[in-house]
């Protein structure tokens, strides 16, 4: 018991020195779990939680969080079907929420975490909002504009570029999307059979 307590104290000290807000925000989680996660993984898990909310609503499971100075300042998930708005992507909604909360369109020093590589619209919004870094989980071979089809976030002709980190918790993010679309195809197939 004494050895476990000593290990927990050392783990907390390491977590605290790593990022005190991260250490504080994982108070309900075990220290061992905290130490296994990188900072990007921690925030990506929060984006995944948002994606699950989207899935519960029948939306494509994409979630995003925006972090400023180690604190999550905005959270959002895909609401395109719910709101019937083509621009209701998780990234657009999280940027809107952050701008509202901070009272500015300039989101300098912030980091956007999103479960799927941003599309052209969302990558453009990140650039125009002056987001410093974009971290995404799964690549998007059909619309990804953070390195897959093109990289709008690091286009030198723009007056702002963002650092890009790809593949954070890629397997979990990708599996969530493929499971969603597999279930959707099965549902449509079953509905088609009933119509016959």
C-alpha positions as semicolon CSV with decimal commas, in nm:
position;residue;x (nm);y (nm);z (nm)
1;X;0,000;0,000;0,000
2;X;0,282;0,240;0,089
3;X;0,458;0,174;-0,245
4;X;0,134;0,244;-0,439
5;X;0,089;0,571;-0,251
6;X;0,449;0,674;-0,321
7;X;0,401;0,592;-0,691
8;X;0,076;0,791;-0,699
9;X;0,247;1,094;-0,543
10;X;0,534;1,078;-0,793
11;X;0,286;1,034;-1,080
12;X;0,087;1,335;-0,964
13;X;0,402;1,546;-0,934
14;X;0,499;1,452;-1,290
15;X;0,146;1,526;-1,415
16;X;0,145;1,855;-1,228
17;X;0,475;1,964;-1,376
18;X;0,355;1,851;-1,719
19;X;0,048;2,074;-1,702
20;X;-0,122;2,171;-1,379
21;X;-0,462;2,221;-1,547
22;X;-0,437;1,875;-1,700
23;X;-0,352;1,727;-1,360
24;X;-0,642;1,914;-1,198
25;X;-0,894;1,820;-1,466
26;X;-0,820;1,449;-1,436
27;X;-0,895;1,446;-1,065
28;X;-1,165;1,183;-1,118
29;X;-0,938;0,963;-1,326
30;X;-0,663;0,743;-1,188
31;X;-0,316;0,888;-1,197
32;X;-0,190;0,584;-1,383
33;X;-0,439;0,652;-1,663
34;X;-0,331;1,017;-1,668
35;X;0,033;0,926;-1,701
36;X;-0,035;0,693;-1,994
37;X;-0,194;0,975;-2,191
38;X;-0,020;1,254;-2,370
39;X;-0,173;1,598;-2,351
40;X;-0,303;1,561;-2,708
41;X;-0,462;1,226;-2,621
42;X;-0,631;1,375;-2,316
43;X;-0,797;1,650;-2,519
44;X;-0,875;1,413;-2,807
45;X;-1,067;1,195;-2,560
46;X;-1,277;1,502;-2,483
47;X;-1,340;1,551;-2,856
48;X;-1,436;1,182;-2,880
49;X;-1,689;1,236;-2,600
50;X;-1,840;1,515;-2,810
51;X;-1,848;1,284;-3,114
52;X;-2,045;1,029;-2,912
53;X;-2,305;1,297;-2,837
54;X;-2,341;1,353;-3,211
55;X;-2,384;0,980;-3,270
56;X;-2,657;0,962;-3,004
57;X;-2,848;1,222;-3,210
58;X;-2,805;1,024;-3,532
59;X;-2,538;1,265;-3,655
60;X;-2,206;1,165;-3,811
61;X;-1,988;1,123;-3,499
62;X;-1,745;1,412;-3,520
63;X;-1,651;1,611;-3,211
64;X;-1,424;1,903;-3,134
65;X;-1,284;2,097;-2,841
66;X;-1,091;2,422;-2,842
67;X;-0,817;2,464;-2,582
68;X;-0,659;2,792;-2,474
69;X;-0,376;2,800;-2,220
70;X;-0,446;2,441;-2,116
71;X;-0,818;2,494;-2,058
72;X;-1,108;2,373;-2,272
73;X;-1,296;2,690;-2,362
74;X;-1,546;2,542;-2,609
75;X;-1,692;2,204;-2,703
76;X;-1,911;2,104;-2,995
77;X;-2,020;1,814;-3,211
78;X;-2,160;1,773;-3,558
79;X;-2,521;1,901;-3,585
80;X;-2,566;1,921;-3,961
81;X;-2,872;1,694;-3,976
82;X;-3,027;1,826;-3,654
83;X;-3,001;2,190;-3,759
84;X;-3,028;2,124;-4,135
85;X;-2,734;2,360;-4,191
86;X;-2,444;2,262;-4,411
87;X;-2,206;2,467;-4,195
88;X;-2,298;2,299;-3,863
89;X;-1,974;2,100;-3,851
90;X;-1,815;2,040;-3,510
91;X;-1,520;2,268;-3,591
92;X;-1,739;2,557;-3,706
93;X;-1,959;2,531;-3,398
94;X;-1,665;2,512;-3,157
95;X;-1,502;2,816;-3,320
96;X;-1,831;3,011;-3,299
97;X;-1,872;2,920;-2,931
98;X;-1,513;3,019;-2,847
99;X;-1,546;3,353;-3,027
100;X;-1,868;3,424;-2,837
101;X;-1,712;3,335;-2,501
102;X;-1,392;3,532;-2,558
103;X;-1,557;3,826;-2,733
104;X;-1,312;3,815;-3,025
105;X;-1,267;3,641;-3,357
106;X;-0,893;3,606;-3,297
107;X;-0,824;3,270;-3,135
108;X;-0,446;3,304;-3,120
109;X;-0,261;3,059;-2,891
110;X;-0,554;2,817;-2,913
111;X;-0,548;2,452;-3,016
112;X;-0,833;2,283;-3,202
113;X;-0,882;1,911;-3,136
114;X;-1,115;1,731;-3,376
115;X;-1,184;1,362;-3,435
116;X;-1,180;1,387;-3,817
117;X;-0,945;1,583;-4,041
118;X;-1,102;1,922;-4,120
119;X;-1,277;1,980;-4,453
120;X;-1,198;2,288;-4,669
121;X;-1,455;2,504;-4,488
122;X;-1,336;2,409;-4,138
123;X;-0,967;2,436;-4,226
124;X;-1,038;2,781;-4,370
125;X;-1,224;2,885;-4,055
126;X;-0,929;2,771;-3,842
127;X;-0,691;2,982;-4,052
128;X;-0,920;3,286;-4,047
129;X;-0,961;3,252;-3,669
130;X;-0,581;3,246;-3,623
131;X;-0,586;2,911;-3,443
132;X;-0,224;2,813;-3,367
133;X;-0,250;2,435;-3,387
134;X;-0,495;2,176;-3,520
135;X;-0,482;1,820;-3,387
136;X;-0,698;1,558;-3,556
137;X;-0,764;1,189;-3,517
138;X;-0,872;1,015;-3,837
139;X;-0,766;1,127;-4,184
140;X;-1,038;1,203;-4,439
141;X;-0,948;1,067;-4,784
142;X;-1,253;1,235;-4,942
143;X;-1,235;1,584;-4,796
144;X;-0,935;1,624;-4,566
145;X;-0,765;1,961;-4,601
146;X;-0,505;1,929;-4,326
147;X;-0,265;1,718;-4,528
148;X;-0,457;1,438;-4,701
149;X;-0,599;1,603;-5,015
150;X;-0,427;1,935;-4,955
151;X;-0,306;2,134;-4,657
152;X;-0,494;2,462;-4,628
153;X;-0,374;2,502;-4,270
154;X;-0,014;2,544;-4,381
155;X;-0,065;2,718;-4,714
156;X;0,216;2,974;-4,730
157;X;0,016;3,214;-4,946
158;X;-0,226;3,276;-4,656
159;X;-0,138;3,533;-4,391
160;X;-0,167;3,270;-4,115
161;X;-0,061;2,907;-4,088
162;X;-0,140;2,654;-3,816
163;X;0,072;2,369;-3,689
164;X;-0,086;2,033;-3,776
165;X;-0,068;1,713;-3,572
166;X;-0,238;1,413;-3,730
167;X;-0,325;1,062;-3,620
168;X;-0,389;1,123;-3,249
169;X;-0,605;0,830;-3,136
170;X;-0,659;0,766;-3,506
171;X;-0,779;0,408;-3,463
172;X;-1,051;0,496;-3,213
173;X;-1,167;0,799;-3,412
174;X;-1,171;0,605;-3,740
175;X;-1,347;0,304;-3,589
176;X;-1,623;0,527;-3,450
177;X;-1,689;0,665;-3,799
178;X;-1,671;0,330;-3,981
179;X;-1,903;0,168;-3,723
180;X;-2,151;0,453;-3,766
181;X;-2,158;0,424;-4,145
182;X;-2,175;0,041;-4,133
183;X;-2,485;0,063;-3,909
184;X;-2,635;0,332;-4,133
185;X;-2,588;0,116;-4,445
186;X;-2,741;-0,186;-4,268
187;X;-3,039;0,025;-4,160
188;X;-3,096;0,155;-4,513
189;X;-3,064;-0,196;-4,654
190;X;-3,324;-0,327;-4,406
191;X;-3,560;-0,040;-4,490
192;X;-3,523;-0,113;-4,861
193;X;-3,608;-0,482;-4,804
194;X;-3,923;-0,385;-4,612
195;X;-4,035;-0,165;-4,902
196;X;-4,020;-0,461;-5,141
